[in-house]
Coordinates of C-alpha atoms and ligand atoms in Angstrom, one line a residue:
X1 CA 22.1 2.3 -17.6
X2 CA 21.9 4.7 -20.4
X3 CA 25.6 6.8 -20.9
X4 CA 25.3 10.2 -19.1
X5 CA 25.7 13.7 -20.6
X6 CA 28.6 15.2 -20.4
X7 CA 30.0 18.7 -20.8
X8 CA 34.1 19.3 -20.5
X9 CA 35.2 22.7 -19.5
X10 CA 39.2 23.8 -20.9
X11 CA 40.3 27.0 -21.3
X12 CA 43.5 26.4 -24.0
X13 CA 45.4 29.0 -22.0
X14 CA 45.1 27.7 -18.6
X15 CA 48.5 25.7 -19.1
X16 CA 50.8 28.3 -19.9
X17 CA 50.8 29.5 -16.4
X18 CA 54.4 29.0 -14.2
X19 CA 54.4 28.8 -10.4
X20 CA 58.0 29.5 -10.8
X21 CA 60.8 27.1 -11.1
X22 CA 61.1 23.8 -8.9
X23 CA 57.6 24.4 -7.9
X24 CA 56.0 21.2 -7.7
X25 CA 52.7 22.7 -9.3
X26 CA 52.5 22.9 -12.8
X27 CA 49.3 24.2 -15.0
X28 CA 51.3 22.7 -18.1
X29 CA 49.5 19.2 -17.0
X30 CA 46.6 20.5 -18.0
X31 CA 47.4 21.3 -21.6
X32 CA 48.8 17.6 -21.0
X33 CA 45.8 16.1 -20.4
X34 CA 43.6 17.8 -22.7
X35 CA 46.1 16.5 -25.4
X36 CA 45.9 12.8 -23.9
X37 CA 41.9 13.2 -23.8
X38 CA 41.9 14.6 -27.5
X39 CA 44.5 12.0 -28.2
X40 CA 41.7 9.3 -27.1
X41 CA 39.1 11.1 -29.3
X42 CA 36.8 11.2 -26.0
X43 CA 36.2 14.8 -26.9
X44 CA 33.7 13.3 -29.5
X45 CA 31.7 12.1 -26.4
X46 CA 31.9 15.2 -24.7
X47 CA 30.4 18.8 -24.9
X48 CA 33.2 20.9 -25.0
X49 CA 33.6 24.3 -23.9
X50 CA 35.6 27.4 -23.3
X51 CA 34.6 28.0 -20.2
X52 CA 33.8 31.2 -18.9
X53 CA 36.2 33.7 -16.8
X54 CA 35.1 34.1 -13.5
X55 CA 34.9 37.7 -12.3
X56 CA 36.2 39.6 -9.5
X57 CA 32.8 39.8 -7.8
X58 CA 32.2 36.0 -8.4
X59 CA 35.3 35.3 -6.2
X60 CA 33.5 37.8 -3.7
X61 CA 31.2 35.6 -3.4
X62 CA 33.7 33.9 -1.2
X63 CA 36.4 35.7 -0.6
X64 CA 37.0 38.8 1.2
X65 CA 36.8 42.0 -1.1
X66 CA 40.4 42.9 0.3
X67 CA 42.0 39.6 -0.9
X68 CA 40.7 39.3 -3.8
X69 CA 41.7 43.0 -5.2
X70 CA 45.3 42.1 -3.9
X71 CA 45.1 39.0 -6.0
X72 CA 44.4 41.4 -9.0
X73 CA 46.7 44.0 -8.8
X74 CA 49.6 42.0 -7.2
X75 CA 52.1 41.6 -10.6
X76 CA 56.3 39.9 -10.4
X77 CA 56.9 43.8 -11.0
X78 CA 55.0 45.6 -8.5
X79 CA 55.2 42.9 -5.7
X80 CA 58.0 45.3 -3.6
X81 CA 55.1 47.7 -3.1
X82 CA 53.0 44.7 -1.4
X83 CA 55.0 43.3 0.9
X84 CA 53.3 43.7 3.9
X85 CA 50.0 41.9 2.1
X86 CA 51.9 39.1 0.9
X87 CA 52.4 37.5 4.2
X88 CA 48.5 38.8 5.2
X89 CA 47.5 37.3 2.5
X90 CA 50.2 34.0 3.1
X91 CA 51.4 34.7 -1.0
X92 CA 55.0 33.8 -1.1
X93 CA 56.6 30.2 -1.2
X94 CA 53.5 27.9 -1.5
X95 CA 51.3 30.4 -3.0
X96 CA 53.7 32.6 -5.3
X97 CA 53.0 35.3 -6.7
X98 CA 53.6 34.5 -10.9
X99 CA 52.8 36.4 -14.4
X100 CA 48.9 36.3 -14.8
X101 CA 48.3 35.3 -11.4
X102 CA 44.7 36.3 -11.4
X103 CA 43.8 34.8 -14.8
X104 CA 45.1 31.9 -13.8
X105 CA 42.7 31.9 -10.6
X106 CA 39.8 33.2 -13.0
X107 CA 40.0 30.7 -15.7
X108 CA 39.8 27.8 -13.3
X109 CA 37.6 29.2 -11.2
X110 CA 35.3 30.3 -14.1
X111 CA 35.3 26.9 -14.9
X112 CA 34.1 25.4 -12.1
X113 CA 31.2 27.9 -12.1
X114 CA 30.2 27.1 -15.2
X115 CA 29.7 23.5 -14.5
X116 CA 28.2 24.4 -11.9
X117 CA 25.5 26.3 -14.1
X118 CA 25.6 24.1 -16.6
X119 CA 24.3 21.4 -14.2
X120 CA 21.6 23.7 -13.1
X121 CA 20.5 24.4 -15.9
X122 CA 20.4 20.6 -16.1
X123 CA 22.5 20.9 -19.9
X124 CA 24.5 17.8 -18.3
X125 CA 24.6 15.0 -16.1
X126 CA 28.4 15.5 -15.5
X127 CA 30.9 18.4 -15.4
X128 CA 34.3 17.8 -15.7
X129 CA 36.9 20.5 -14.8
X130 CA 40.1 19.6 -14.3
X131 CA 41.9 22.6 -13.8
X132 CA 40.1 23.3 -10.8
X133 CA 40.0 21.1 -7.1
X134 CA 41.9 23.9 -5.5
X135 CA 40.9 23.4 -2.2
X136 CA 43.0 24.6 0.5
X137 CA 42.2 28.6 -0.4
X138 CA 41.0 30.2 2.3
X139 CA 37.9 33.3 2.5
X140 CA 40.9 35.9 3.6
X141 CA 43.9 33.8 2.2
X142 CA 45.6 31.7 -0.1
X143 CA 47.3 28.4 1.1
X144 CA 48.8 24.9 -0.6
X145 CA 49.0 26.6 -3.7
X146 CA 45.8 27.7 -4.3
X147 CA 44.7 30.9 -4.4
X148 CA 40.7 31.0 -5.1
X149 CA 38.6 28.3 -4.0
X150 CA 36.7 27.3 -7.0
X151 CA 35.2 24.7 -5.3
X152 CA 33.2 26.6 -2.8
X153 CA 32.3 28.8 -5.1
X154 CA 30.9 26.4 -7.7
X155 CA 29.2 24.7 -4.3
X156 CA 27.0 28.4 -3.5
X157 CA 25.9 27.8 -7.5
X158 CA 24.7 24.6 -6.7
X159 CA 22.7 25.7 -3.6
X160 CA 20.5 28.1 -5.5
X161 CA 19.1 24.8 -7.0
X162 CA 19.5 21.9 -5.0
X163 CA 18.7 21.4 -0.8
X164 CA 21.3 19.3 -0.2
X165 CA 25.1 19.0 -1.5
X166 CA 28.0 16.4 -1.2
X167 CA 31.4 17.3 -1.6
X168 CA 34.0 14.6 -1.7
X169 CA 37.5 14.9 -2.0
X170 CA 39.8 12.4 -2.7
X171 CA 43.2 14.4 -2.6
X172 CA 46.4 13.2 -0.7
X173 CA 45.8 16.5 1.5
X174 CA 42.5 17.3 3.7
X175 CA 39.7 19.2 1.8
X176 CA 40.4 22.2 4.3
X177 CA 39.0 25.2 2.7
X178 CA 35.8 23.6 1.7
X179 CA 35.7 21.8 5.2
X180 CA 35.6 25.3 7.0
X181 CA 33.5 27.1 4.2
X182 CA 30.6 24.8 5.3
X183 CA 31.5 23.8 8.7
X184 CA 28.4 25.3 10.0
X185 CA 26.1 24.4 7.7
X186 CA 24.0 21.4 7.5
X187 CA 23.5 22.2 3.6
X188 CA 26.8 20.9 2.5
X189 CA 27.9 17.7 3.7
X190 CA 32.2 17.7 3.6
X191 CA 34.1 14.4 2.6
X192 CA 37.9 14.4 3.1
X193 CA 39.8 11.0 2.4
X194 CA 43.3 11.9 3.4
X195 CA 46.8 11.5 4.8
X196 CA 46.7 12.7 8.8
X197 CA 49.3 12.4 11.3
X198 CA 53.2 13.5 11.4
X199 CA 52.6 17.2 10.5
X200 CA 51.2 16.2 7.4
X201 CA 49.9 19.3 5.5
X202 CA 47.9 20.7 6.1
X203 CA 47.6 19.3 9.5
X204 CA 43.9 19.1 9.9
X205 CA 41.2 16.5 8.9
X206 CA 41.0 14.5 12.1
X207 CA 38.0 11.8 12.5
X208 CA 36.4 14.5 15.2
X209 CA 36.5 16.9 13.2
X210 CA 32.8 16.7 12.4
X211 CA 31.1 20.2 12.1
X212 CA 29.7 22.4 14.5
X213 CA 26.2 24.6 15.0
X214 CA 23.8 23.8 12.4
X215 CA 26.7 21.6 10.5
X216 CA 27.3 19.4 13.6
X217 CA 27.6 15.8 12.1
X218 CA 27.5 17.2 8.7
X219 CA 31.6 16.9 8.6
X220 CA 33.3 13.6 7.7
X221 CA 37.0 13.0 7.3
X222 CA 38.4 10.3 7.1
X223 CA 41.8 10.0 8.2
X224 CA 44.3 7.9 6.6
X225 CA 48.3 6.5 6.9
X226 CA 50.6 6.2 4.6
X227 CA 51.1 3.4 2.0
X228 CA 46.9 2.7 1.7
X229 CA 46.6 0.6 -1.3
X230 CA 43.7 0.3 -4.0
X231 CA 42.1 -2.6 -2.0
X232 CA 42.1 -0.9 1.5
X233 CA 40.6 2.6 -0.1
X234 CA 38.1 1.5 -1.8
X235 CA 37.2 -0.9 1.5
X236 CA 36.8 2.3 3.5
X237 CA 35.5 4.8 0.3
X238 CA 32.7 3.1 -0.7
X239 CA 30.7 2.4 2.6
X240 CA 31.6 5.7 3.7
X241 CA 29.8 7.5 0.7
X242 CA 27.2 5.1 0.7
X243 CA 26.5 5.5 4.2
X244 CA 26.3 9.8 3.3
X245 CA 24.2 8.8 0.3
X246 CA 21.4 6.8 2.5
X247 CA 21.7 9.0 5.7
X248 CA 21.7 12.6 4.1
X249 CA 20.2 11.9 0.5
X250 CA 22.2 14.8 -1.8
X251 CA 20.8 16.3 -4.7
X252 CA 23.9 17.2 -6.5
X253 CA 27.8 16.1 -5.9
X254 CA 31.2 17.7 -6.4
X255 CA 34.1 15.4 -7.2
X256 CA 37.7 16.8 -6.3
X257 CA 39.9 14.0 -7.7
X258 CA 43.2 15.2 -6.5
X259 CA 45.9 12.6 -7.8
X260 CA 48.5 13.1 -5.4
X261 CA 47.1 9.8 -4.0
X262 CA 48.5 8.1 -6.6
X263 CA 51.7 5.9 -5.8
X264 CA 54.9 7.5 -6.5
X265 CA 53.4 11.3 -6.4
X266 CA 56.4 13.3 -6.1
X267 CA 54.0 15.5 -2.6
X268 CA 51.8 11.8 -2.0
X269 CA 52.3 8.8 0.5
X270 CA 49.8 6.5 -0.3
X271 CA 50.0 3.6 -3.0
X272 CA 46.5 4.3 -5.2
X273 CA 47.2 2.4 -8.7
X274 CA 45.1 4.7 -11.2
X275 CA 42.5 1.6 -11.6
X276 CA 42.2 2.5 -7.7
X277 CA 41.8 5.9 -7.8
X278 CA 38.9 5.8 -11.0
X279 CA 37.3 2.6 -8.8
X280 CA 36.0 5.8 -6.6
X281 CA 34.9 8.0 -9.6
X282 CA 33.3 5.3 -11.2
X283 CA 31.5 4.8 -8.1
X284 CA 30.8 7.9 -7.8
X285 CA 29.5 8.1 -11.2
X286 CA 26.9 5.3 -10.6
X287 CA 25.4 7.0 -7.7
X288 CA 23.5 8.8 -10.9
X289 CA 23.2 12.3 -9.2
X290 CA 24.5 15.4 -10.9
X291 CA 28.0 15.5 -10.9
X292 CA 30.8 18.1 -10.4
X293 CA 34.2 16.6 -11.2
X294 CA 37.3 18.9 -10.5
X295 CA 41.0 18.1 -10.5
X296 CA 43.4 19.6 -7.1
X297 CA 46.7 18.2 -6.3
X298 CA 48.8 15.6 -8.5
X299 CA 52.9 16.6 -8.9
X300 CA 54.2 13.6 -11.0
X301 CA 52.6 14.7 -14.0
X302 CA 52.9 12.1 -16.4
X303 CA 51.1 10.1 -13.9
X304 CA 48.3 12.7 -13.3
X305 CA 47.6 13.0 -16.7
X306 CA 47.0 9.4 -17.4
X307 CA 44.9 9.4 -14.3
X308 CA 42.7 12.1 -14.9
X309 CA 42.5 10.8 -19.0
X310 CA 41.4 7.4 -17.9
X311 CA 38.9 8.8 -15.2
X312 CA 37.5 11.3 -18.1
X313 CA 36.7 7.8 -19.8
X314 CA 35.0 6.7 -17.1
X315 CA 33.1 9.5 -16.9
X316 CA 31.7 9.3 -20.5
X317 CA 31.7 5.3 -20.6
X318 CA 34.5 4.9 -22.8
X319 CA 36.4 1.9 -22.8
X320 CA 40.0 3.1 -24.2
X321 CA 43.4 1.0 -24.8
X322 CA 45.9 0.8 -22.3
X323 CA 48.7 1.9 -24.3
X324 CA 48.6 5.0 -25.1
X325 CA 48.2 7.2 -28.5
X326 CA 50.2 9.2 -29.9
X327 CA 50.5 13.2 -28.5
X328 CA 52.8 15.9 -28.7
X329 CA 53.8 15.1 -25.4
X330 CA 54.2 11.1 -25.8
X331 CA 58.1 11.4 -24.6
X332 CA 56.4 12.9 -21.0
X333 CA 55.2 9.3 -20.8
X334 CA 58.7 7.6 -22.6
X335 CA 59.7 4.1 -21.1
X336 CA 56.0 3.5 -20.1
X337 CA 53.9 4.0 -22.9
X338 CA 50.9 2.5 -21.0
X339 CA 47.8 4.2 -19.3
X340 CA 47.9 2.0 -16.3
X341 CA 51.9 1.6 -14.9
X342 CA 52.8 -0.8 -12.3
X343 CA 52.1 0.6 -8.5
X344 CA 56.1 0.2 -7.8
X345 CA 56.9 1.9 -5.0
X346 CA 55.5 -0.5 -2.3
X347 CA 55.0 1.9 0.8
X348 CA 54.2 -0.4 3.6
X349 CA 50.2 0.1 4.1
X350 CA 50.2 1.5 7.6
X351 CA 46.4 1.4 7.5
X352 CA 45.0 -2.2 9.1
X353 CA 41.9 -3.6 8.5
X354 CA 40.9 -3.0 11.7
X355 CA 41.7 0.6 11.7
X356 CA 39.6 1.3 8.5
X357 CA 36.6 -1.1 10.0
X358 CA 37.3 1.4 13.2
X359 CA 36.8 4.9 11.1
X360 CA 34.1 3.6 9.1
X361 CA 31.8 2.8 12.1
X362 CA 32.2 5.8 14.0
X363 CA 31.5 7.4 10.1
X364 CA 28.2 5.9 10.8
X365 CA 27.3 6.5 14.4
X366 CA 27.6 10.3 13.4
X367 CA 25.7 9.9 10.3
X368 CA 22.9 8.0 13.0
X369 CA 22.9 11.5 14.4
X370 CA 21.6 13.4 11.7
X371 CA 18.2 11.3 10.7
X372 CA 16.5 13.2 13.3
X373 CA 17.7 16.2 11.9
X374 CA 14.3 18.0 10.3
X375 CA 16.5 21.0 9.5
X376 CA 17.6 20.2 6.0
X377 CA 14.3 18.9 3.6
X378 CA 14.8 15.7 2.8
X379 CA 11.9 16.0 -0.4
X380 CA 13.4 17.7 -2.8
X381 CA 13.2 21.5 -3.4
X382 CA 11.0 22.4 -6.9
X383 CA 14.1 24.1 -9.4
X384 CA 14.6 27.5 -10.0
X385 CA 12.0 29.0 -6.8
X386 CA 14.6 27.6 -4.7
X387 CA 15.1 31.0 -2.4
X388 CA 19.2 31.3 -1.5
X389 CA 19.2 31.4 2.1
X390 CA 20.9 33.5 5.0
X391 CA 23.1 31.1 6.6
X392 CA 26.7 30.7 7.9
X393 CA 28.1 30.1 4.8
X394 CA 28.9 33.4 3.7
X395 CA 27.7 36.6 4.5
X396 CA 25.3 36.7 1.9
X397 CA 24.4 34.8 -1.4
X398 CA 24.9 36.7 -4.4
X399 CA 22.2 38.1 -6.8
X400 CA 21.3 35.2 -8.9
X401 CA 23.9 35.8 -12.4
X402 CA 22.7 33.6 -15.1
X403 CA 24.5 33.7 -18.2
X404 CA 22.2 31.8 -21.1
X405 CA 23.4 33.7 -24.5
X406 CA 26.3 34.1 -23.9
X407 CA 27.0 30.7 -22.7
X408 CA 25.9 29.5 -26.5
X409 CA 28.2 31.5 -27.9
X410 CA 31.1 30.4 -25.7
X411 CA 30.3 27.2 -26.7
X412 CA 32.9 26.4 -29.5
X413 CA 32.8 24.3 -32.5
X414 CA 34.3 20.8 -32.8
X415 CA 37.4 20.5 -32.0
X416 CA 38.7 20.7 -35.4
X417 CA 37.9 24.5 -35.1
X418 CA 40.3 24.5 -32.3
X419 CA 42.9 22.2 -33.8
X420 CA 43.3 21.1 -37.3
X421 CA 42.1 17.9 -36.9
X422 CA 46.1 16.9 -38.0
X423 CA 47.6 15.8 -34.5
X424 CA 51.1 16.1 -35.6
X425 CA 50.6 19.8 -36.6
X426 CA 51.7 21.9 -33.5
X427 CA 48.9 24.2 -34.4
X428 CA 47.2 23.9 -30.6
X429 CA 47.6 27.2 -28.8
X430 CA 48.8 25.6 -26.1
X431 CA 52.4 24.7 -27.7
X432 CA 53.7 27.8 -26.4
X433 CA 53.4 26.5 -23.2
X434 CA 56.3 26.1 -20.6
X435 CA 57.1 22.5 -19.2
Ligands
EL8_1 C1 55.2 20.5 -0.2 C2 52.8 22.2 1.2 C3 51.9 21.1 0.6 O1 57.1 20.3 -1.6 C4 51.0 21.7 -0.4 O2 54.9 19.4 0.3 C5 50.1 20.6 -0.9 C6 49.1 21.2 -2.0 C7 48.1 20.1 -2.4 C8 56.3 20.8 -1.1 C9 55.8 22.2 -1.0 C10 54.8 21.8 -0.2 N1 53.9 22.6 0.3 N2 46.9 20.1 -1.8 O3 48.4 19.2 -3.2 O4 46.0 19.2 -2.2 C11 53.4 21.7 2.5 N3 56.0 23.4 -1.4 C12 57.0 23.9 -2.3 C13 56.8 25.1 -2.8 C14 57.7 25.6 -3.8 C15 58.8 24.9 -4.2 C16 58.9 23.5 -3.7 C17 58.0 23.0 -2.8 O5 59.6 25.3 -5.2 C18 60.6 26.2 -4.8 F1 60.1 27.3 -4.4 F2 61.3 25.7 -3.8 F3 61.4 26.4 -5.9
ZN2 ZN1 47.1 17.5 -2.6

C-alpha cells in the first residue's frame, strides 16, 4: 500500500490559551505535541500548515447567530454585563469564559475546516488536527468544555462533496454534539465508543440510542464499562466499523481520537495502552477513505501527547523509537522517557466478553435495517456538482466558500522558517506559553 498524503494543520498560538487554573483542559498540550511531532522530524513527511481562522459566519453555519456573537464579545472584563447569557449559554465552570475565548474556538475550528477543504479539494488523503475533537458543543450552547463544534462543522464541508459520511469517536465521553447534529439524517452515520452508566458525563450514548426520521438506524453507540482493556476494544472497534464500512459504504471519515481513554487519564476509566488506542487509528487508516483526524478530550498530558505523536506516525507510516527525543518539554515526560509507558493502573475490565459479543450483534441487526434504505445513493456522487441539500441538519447549508489563493499562501515554508532548525534554541513562538 503506497504511504498516504498527508497535510497537518497547527496554528503556533493555539497553546497559549488558559481555561483557568485547576482546569483539567489545557491547550498547552498542543504546543506539546507539535514539539514531540517536530521532535520526531515527522513534520518532514507531512504538509504543514497554518491553518486558517474560522469566521463568525462559519460557526453559523452551526450555531445559533445569538451564541456565537455572545462567544465574541463575552471578555474576563466584561463578563458582569452577561450574566444572565452565561448560564443560557451553560459558559461558566465547564465552559469558562478565559482571555481570547473566541480565537481559541476559531483557530481550532478553522482548522478542522480546512482539512476539511483540503480533502475536497482532494490536496490529501489525511488531515490531521489535533486541536480540534470538541464534541460535546451544542447548536445553542457550549458544554464539556467545548465551546464550537468543529467537528460538525468540518462534517457540512465534507457533505458538499461526498454522499455519505462516517464519524467516529473514540473519546472516553459520548460524541453528543455530533450525535444530535445528525440525528435525523441518514447522510452522516455517528460512531460513539464510550463510557455509559453511573451518571457518567455526559449521560447519553445508550445502545438505543440509534437515530430517528430519516437518520433512524443511522446512530451507533456503543456503550462501554469501566476498565476496557486494549484487547476487549479493539474486539468490539473493529467489527463494529467494519460492519458500518460494508453496510453504509462512506465516502469520507472523521476521526475524533479523544485520549481520555487512555489508562490513568486524570477525567478516563478505561485501561487503553497507547498501542490500543493507535490499533483503532491504524485501522482506521487502512480502510483507505479520506480521512479527517481531530483530537477532543485527554487530561494527563504527558500521556496525550505521546499518544497523539505516535498516532501522527501512524498516520504518515512512520516507524519512530520508543524512547523519546529530546524537546523543550522532555521533563513533562521525566521518569518515563518512553513513547509507550506501562498500562499500570489495572481497573478491573467490567466489560465481558459476552457483553461486547452482545453490543456488537445488535450493532448489526440495526445496520441489517438500512440495506433497504434507497434514500442515501450508494454510487458515488460526481465531485464538485454535488448540490448541498435541504435536510434536518441545519437550517440551511451555507453558500459554498472556497478559499484556493489564499490557502497557498497560508501554506508556510519548512519548518525551519518557523523554527530555527536549532531545537535547543527557545525561538518557537509557542515558549511563551502557560503550563
Ligand atoms: C469532570 C465534565 C466532564 O473534573 C467534561 O469530569 C468532559 C469533557 C471531555 C471534571 C470536570 C468535569 N466536567 N469530553 O473530555 O470528551 C463532567 N470539570 C472541571 C471543570 C473545572 C475545574 C475542574 C473540573 O477546575 C476548577 F474550576 F475547579 F478549577
Ligand atoms: Zn472526553
Amino acid at each position: 500500500m503506497s504511504k498516504k498524503i498527508v497535510s497537518y494543520f497547527y496554528d503556533p498560538e493555539v497553546g497559549n490559551f488558559h481555561y483557568g487554573p485547576g482546569h483539567p483542559m489545557k491547550p498547552h498540550r498542543l504546543a506539546v505535541i507539535n514539539s514531540l511531532i517536530l521532535s520526531y522530524n515527522l513534520d518532514k513527511k507531512m504538509q504543514i500548515y497554518r491553518p486558517y481562522r474560522a469566521s463568525a459566519h462559519d460557526m453559523c453555519r452551526f450555531h445559533s447567530d445569538e451564541y456565537i456573537e455572545f462567544l465574541q464579545r463575552v471578555t474576563p472584563q466584561n463578563i458582569q454585563g452577561y450574566t444572565k447569557y452565561l448560564s443560557h449559554f451553560n459558559v461558566g465552570d465547564d465552559c469558562p469564559v478565559f482571555e481570547g475565548l473566541f480565537d481559541f474556538c476559531s483557530m481550532y475550528t478553522g482548522a478542522s475546516l480546512d482539512g476539511a477543504m483540503k480533502l475536497n479539494n482532494k490536496c490529501c488523503d489525511i488531515a490531521i488536527n489535533w486541536s480540534g475533537g470538541l464534541h460535546h458543543a451544542k447548536k445553542f450552547e457550549a458544554s464539556g468544555f467545548c465551546y464550537v463544534n468543529d467537528i460538525v462543522i468540518a462534517i457540512l464541508e465534507l457533505l458538499k462533496y461526498h454522499a455519505r459520511v462516517m464519524y467516529i469517536d473514540i473519546d472516553v465521553h459520548h460524541g453528543d454534539g455530533v450525535q444530535e447534529a445528525f440525528y435525523l439524517t441518514d447522510r452522516v452515520m455517528t460512531v460513539s465508543f464510550h463510557k455509559y452508566g453511573n451518571n457518567f458525563f455526559p449521560g447519553t450514548g445508550d445502545m438505543y440510542e440509534i437515530g430517528a426520521e430519516s437518520g433512524r438506524y443511522y446512530t451507533v453507540n456503543v456503550p462501554l464499562k469501566e476498565g476496557i482493556d486494549d484487547a476487549s476494544y479493539v474486539q468490539v472497534f473493529k467489527p463494529v466499523i467494519q460492519y458500518v464500512m460494508d453496510f453504509y459504504q462512506p465516502t469520507a471519515i472523521l476521526l475524533q481520537c479523544g485520549a481520555d481513554s487512555l489508562s490513568n487519564d486524570r477525567l478516563g476509566c478505561f485501561s487503553l495502552s497507547t498501542k490500543g488506542h493507535g490499533e483503532c487509528v491504524k485501522f482506521v487508516r487502512d480502510l483507505n477513505v479520506p480521512l479527517l483526524v481531530v483530537g477532543g478530550g485527554g487530561y494527563t498530558l504527558r500521556n496525550v501527547a505521546r499518544c497523539w505523536t505516535y498516532e501522527t506516525s501512524l498516520l504518515v507510516d512512520e516507524q519512530i523509537s520508543n524512547e523519546l527525543p529530546y524537546t523543550k518539554y522532555l521533563e513533562y515526560f521525566a521518569a518515563d522517557l518512553t513513547l509507550h509507558p506501562e498500562v499500570q493502573t489495572r481497573q478491573e475490565n467490567a466489560n465481558s466478553k459476552q457483553y461486547l459479543e452482545a453490543i456488537t450483534r445488535h450493532v448489526y441487526d440495526n445496520l441489517k435495517m438500512i440495506q433497504h434504505s434507497p434514500s442515501v445513493q450508494m454510487n458515488d456522487i460526481p465531485g464538485d456538482s454535488f448540490p448541498s441539500q435541504e435536510d434536518a441538519m441545519v437550517d440551511e447549508m451555507d453558500p459554498d466558500i472556497r478559499i484556493s489563493q489564499a490557502d497557498e499562501d497560508r501554506r508556510i515554508e519548512p519548518t525551519n522558517e518557523f523554527y530555527d532548525g536549532d531545537k535547543d534554541q527557545d525561538k518557537s513562538p509557542d515558549d511563551t506559553s502557560n503550563r
